[in-house]
Amino acid sequence: MSKPAKPLHLHPDRLFPAEASQRAIARQLYAQVATLPIISPHGHTDPAWFADNLPFANASELLLVPDHYVFRMLYSQGIALDALGISRADGSRAEVDPRAAWRLFAAHFHLFRGTPSSLWLNHVFHEVFGLRMRLNAASADHYYDSIGEALQRPAYLPRALFKRFNIEVIATTESPLDDLRHHRAIRDSGWDGRIVSAYRPDPVIDPEHEQFATALRAFAGISGEDVYDWDGYLRAHRQRRAYFASMGATSSDHGHPSAATADLGRERARALFARIVSGNFDAGDAELFRAQMLTEMAAMSLDDGLVMQIHPGCLRNHNRQLFHRFGRDKGADIPLRTGYVQALKPLLDRFGNEPDFSLVLFTLDESTYARELAPLAGHYPCLRLGPAWWFHDSPEGMWRFREQTLASAGFYNTVGFNDDTRAFLSIPARHDVARRIDCAFLAKLVAEHRLDEDEAYELAVDLAYRLPKQAYRL
Amino acid sequence: MSKPAKPLHLHPDRLFPAEASQRAIARQLYAQVATLPIISPHGHTDPAWFADNLPFANASELLLVPDHYVFRMLYSQGIALDALGISRADGSRAEVDPRAAWRLFAAHFHLFRGTPSSLWLNHVFHEVFGLRMRLNAASADHYYDSIGEALQRPAYLPRALFKRFNIEVIATTESPLDDLRHHRAIRDSGWDGRIVSAYRPDPVIDPEHEQFATALRAFAGISGEDVYDWDGYLRAHRQRRAYFASMGATSSDHGHPSAATADLGRERARALFARIVSGNFDAGDAELFRAQMLTEMAAMSLDDGLVMQIHPGCLRNHNRQLFHRFGRDKGADIPLRTGYVQALKPLLDRFGNEPDFSLVLFTLDESTYARELAPLAGHYPCLRLGPAWWFHDSPEGMWRFREQTLASAGFYNTVGFNDDTRAFLSIPARHDVARRIDCAFLAKLVAEHRLDEDEAYELAVDLAYRLPKQAYRL
Amino acid sequence: MSKPAKPLHLHPDRLFPAEASQRAIARQLYAQVATLPIISPHGHTDPAWFADNLPFANASELLLVPDHYVFRMLYSQGIALDALGISRADGSRAEVDPRAAWRLFAAHFHLFRGTPSSLWLNHVFHEVFGLRMRLNAASADHYYDSIGEALQRPAYLPRALFKRFNIEVIATTESPLDDLRHHRAIRDSGWDGRIVSAYRPDPVIDPEHEQFATALRAFAGISGEDVYDWDGYLRAHRQRRAYFASMGATSSDHGHPSAATADLGRERARALFARIVSGNFDAGDAELFRAQMLTEMAAMSLDDGLVMQIHPGCLRNHNRQLFHRFGRDKGADIPLRTGYVQALKPLLDRFGNEPDFSLVLFTLDESTYARELAPLAGHYPCLRLGPAWWFHDSPEGMWRFREQTLASAGFYNTVGFNDDTRAFLSIPARHDVARRIDCAFLAKLVAEHRLDEDEAYELAVDLAYRLPKQAYRL
């Protein structure tokens, strides 16, 4: 505990290649994009923050407890979730002094060396809170106090931070069961921050979700449709999508275990749905229903113009004991090998050539970048590739994404960066990392004479700003 | 349309590492191989070009219409194939002014930034046509006119270009149904360019090819054998292989959906073939028949000395609508996950240790480089690895190939580069890229003191020239 | 044969990045770890060497004949195993003058250019034997003589080399049937070199091992238990593990075709075992039994504290003909695609959160690094990642391991390096390569301002020394 904390720097050249000629180019490219507004078309911030504009509680509640990137690493080294005050499945929490939790985190901050979490957190510490010593056991209290005091100041209220972060637009993610009251409150408040929703219907689409039956009942309630009838169920989706769109949403999002799609035809789909709502279905039915619903969502996209996103390939809640005690989203979601070529064919056979349809694909299986995703996106007019996602949202992961998709998809079949985070304070850090890596990547191409500088400048701005705006119709 | 075109450079250090010590070594290595003759042992140029030696028509017909690398990228961004004058499945074409198609291409040339297509095309523009402004909307007409005029000059006739490109030997690819009349005409003409064929029997081996029945009839006609009888069918192959060999062919090539091989024994093979020719077979039979035929081809290789190549793992014609309207080879072929370890075992169990058998393996699934292909090639005497192929025929792809095969296969179980292209004018560009990347890779090993310079010089020449000649017995 | 041999250098900066700023950092980091004692917690050296302390015979017997890394490469280029004097399945060997075998190896040493074998061998030649000309046909006899003479000197006896190599502790690997007489002899001799065993029960666990029935009989003999009864069989394991632990073992090791685990419950496990010992089982039973035994071994680890290792995913003896003539371990083991997420779930469901259980995972399928292994190790307290293994134990492979596991697992969920070799003389070379690559990797992070230098120093020592000691409880 006695090791003194060292100075904390954010070097202006961080993440740029060490070789001088590339670094010089990267620096110049980055200068063009460093201060561009942030387009955040996909994420998980809580709209209540911006509706209520109340102060965040303290360092632990803000930065530790809600961030499963962070506490899963501590857990992997033997620190109990209860010692950090992580909330349990039943809603209770161990009685933990948030300062004690913070000290535990601080004493183990070396575990994050080299990881994206350390990049993001140090950026937040340095840029948002003005801290100048590294976090460790010795500086833990100083951090806890400094952050705690800052959070009480008006400049640290959610709306002030939104403005300070230069966010042009941010999308949150809500289920069809959400009445979007916070979005409405923001709109009614007259505040001019642009917060939009995204339509995420997984709970009413995934028959294996533990709350599917409950969700379906609520879906009936909120839509007024007979959602136990196939046509009524589809009408309920159309209606909620329209409502989301009226509240600014420009996209839907689908987090499925696989990328499977299906195109069953009306009668088979209706019969499948009947099995699903009867509760008398097997795993194959559930997978087929999710697959069919992706195609149904695509059909609706053609009508209402919502950009469609698929985030497939994660086995959620891998740790059975932990799931029972602590519930979902506790850092135990593990990627799966994921196939796209056969999986997407039914949907693409039907809509792949539609000029107005737009489908953004993500993956947790990097072996598909060069083999499947880039060739698909380099052909189908409707397809675009989402950025390196989740476990791959790191400097190395972003580099691999560019390196493995460039040949077949080029830059223009990708959608630029999106942060996919609920860690609001880390959003500038995440976009900064992405911009730096893209500039570093472009600098390499320039230094190796594969791209002229003027092209690289244009691309740097395209990747940081124009492409996400365009791809998400924002 | 008004943005003026910028100068077009081909920097002498392009594709070399930016770091000075490596760049200096790469430069010196490259100087040894830059002007070596081109060995092109596997490709898809049209022998009629060299037999007839007629001028190419215009820029669009030469560079845009036949190159699915190029038009699939345009298509992926919403440009209709009809707007480019791509020929349709029924042989018709939209009436498009080739200059208008070229302008469309030029206005979207930025889509290719960073891709291998831009490397190849800029090389062709600069080196073959002497163009010195980048292609864009403003320079489109200048390009179209300059290229059009050049193509009428004798120096731009196919045979003249062949000599100018310093091609020592090129292999085209023909089906057993081809009478090789163009190869015969070239030989009879007394011209000394070395154009050989390669035996590509997919249409008479793949029962799921839409023209299999027709092809089989033609196979009977051209061979005079009863190809509906298993022994006759095999005799027809032997006979056609012998004819191809007599016309200079040194290899066979097999483009199958998977790398599956089988060794059924005579009676089971005969029975399977009977089901196949009856038309009364299922997908499993078709796969098993292709698998069996790879082993049969290997057996014939042992007798006639043709080097065998397997190009597996592509799902052809993924875009159903496009296939119906425009037919094959329209940029909608998508790689599949491909396994080699179990798949090749039946063939290798039989012929893996034969000293005179040579089998060159390719892949579209890079995850197999280090895991499967390099360990197999680093053990079996008959196996060699073909270069980074198709979607991976990029600077990054070539680098990954070397980086991931070196440890287990070394350099000498690989066969150097082959271009696999029908884009004749791009052949020097493609070999130049490969030579540069191999020199850059070797330069890194030298700079990191893993290889002495004299070894790197020898390897550079081996990879560019000696290994392909040796591996393909040319 | 007349090409004279060139000088052999071991450059002090080998394997460091060429770029000057990174090289300078790497050099300084390496200076801290270059002379740290070697911790070799997993390998295949023969304890008889240290028990008997007799001289090694000659260059071929020491460096060529036992090293399948080396002779498989020669075999892949058409050199017969008999020409090298490799021992056959029946125990016989072709009568080959070891000097002639050495000459054959020397004349083909260029095949290893760029491979890890050349790094290791050149290190051995230069550092252990003081050779200063590169190995080729011209220097073959000089090598053979120099090495032969050296081996007769006391300084080249196994124990002297062990001390010279600065090995703090080395683990060999023995089956439960081994009485560990050599380990006992070493202990009884009073020599202070620390040689421990590791418990490797594959022959009595894998029903598909060709000597399973024999091994089971011997297992009964050595344990005195009724190993044909499920409880007796488990007791025999517990007893032998205890004996191994008493002889210094701190780990068990399991080399299975897949990473499958199972948790059948007592009655189903007992019934499965009955089928296994009856000999009346199918491939599914064998796989399930291996899977169940991993969970049983984990249960025992909880009691006796042995660290558990899984080395999965290799198809052994792929070359059928060679296996029949030459037997196991002849360079024909080929990696398989390997899944961990579902495979490990049964074991992890039971023991994943046990604070005292430690499971080190290895892979031959690099596509699992970022997708499966790092996310699993970055969550489960019991999991640690073993280093790049076997086919991936190369500079490139080690770099990919770090590059692809860092984001999700960090550095501290990995266990540092282990050499996994029977090539005793290459052990310092292998650890040196690993230390250099880790320092190069850390230098990149420092140069790109992702890590401060003091953190990198600490990490360099952690990776080279502290983590393997800690992870293996040595």
Short mmCIF file of C-alpha atoms in Angstrom, two decimals, chain A residues 50 153 403:
data_model
loop_
_atom_site.label_atom_id
_atom_site.label_comp_id
_atom_site.label_asym_id
_atom_site.label_seq_id
_atom_site.Cartn_x
_atom_site.Cartn_y
_atom_site.Cartn_z
CA PHE A 50 -30.04 13.46 -19.49
CA ARG A 153 -20.23 20.56 -9.41
CA GLU A 403 -6.13 -4.81 -41.73
#
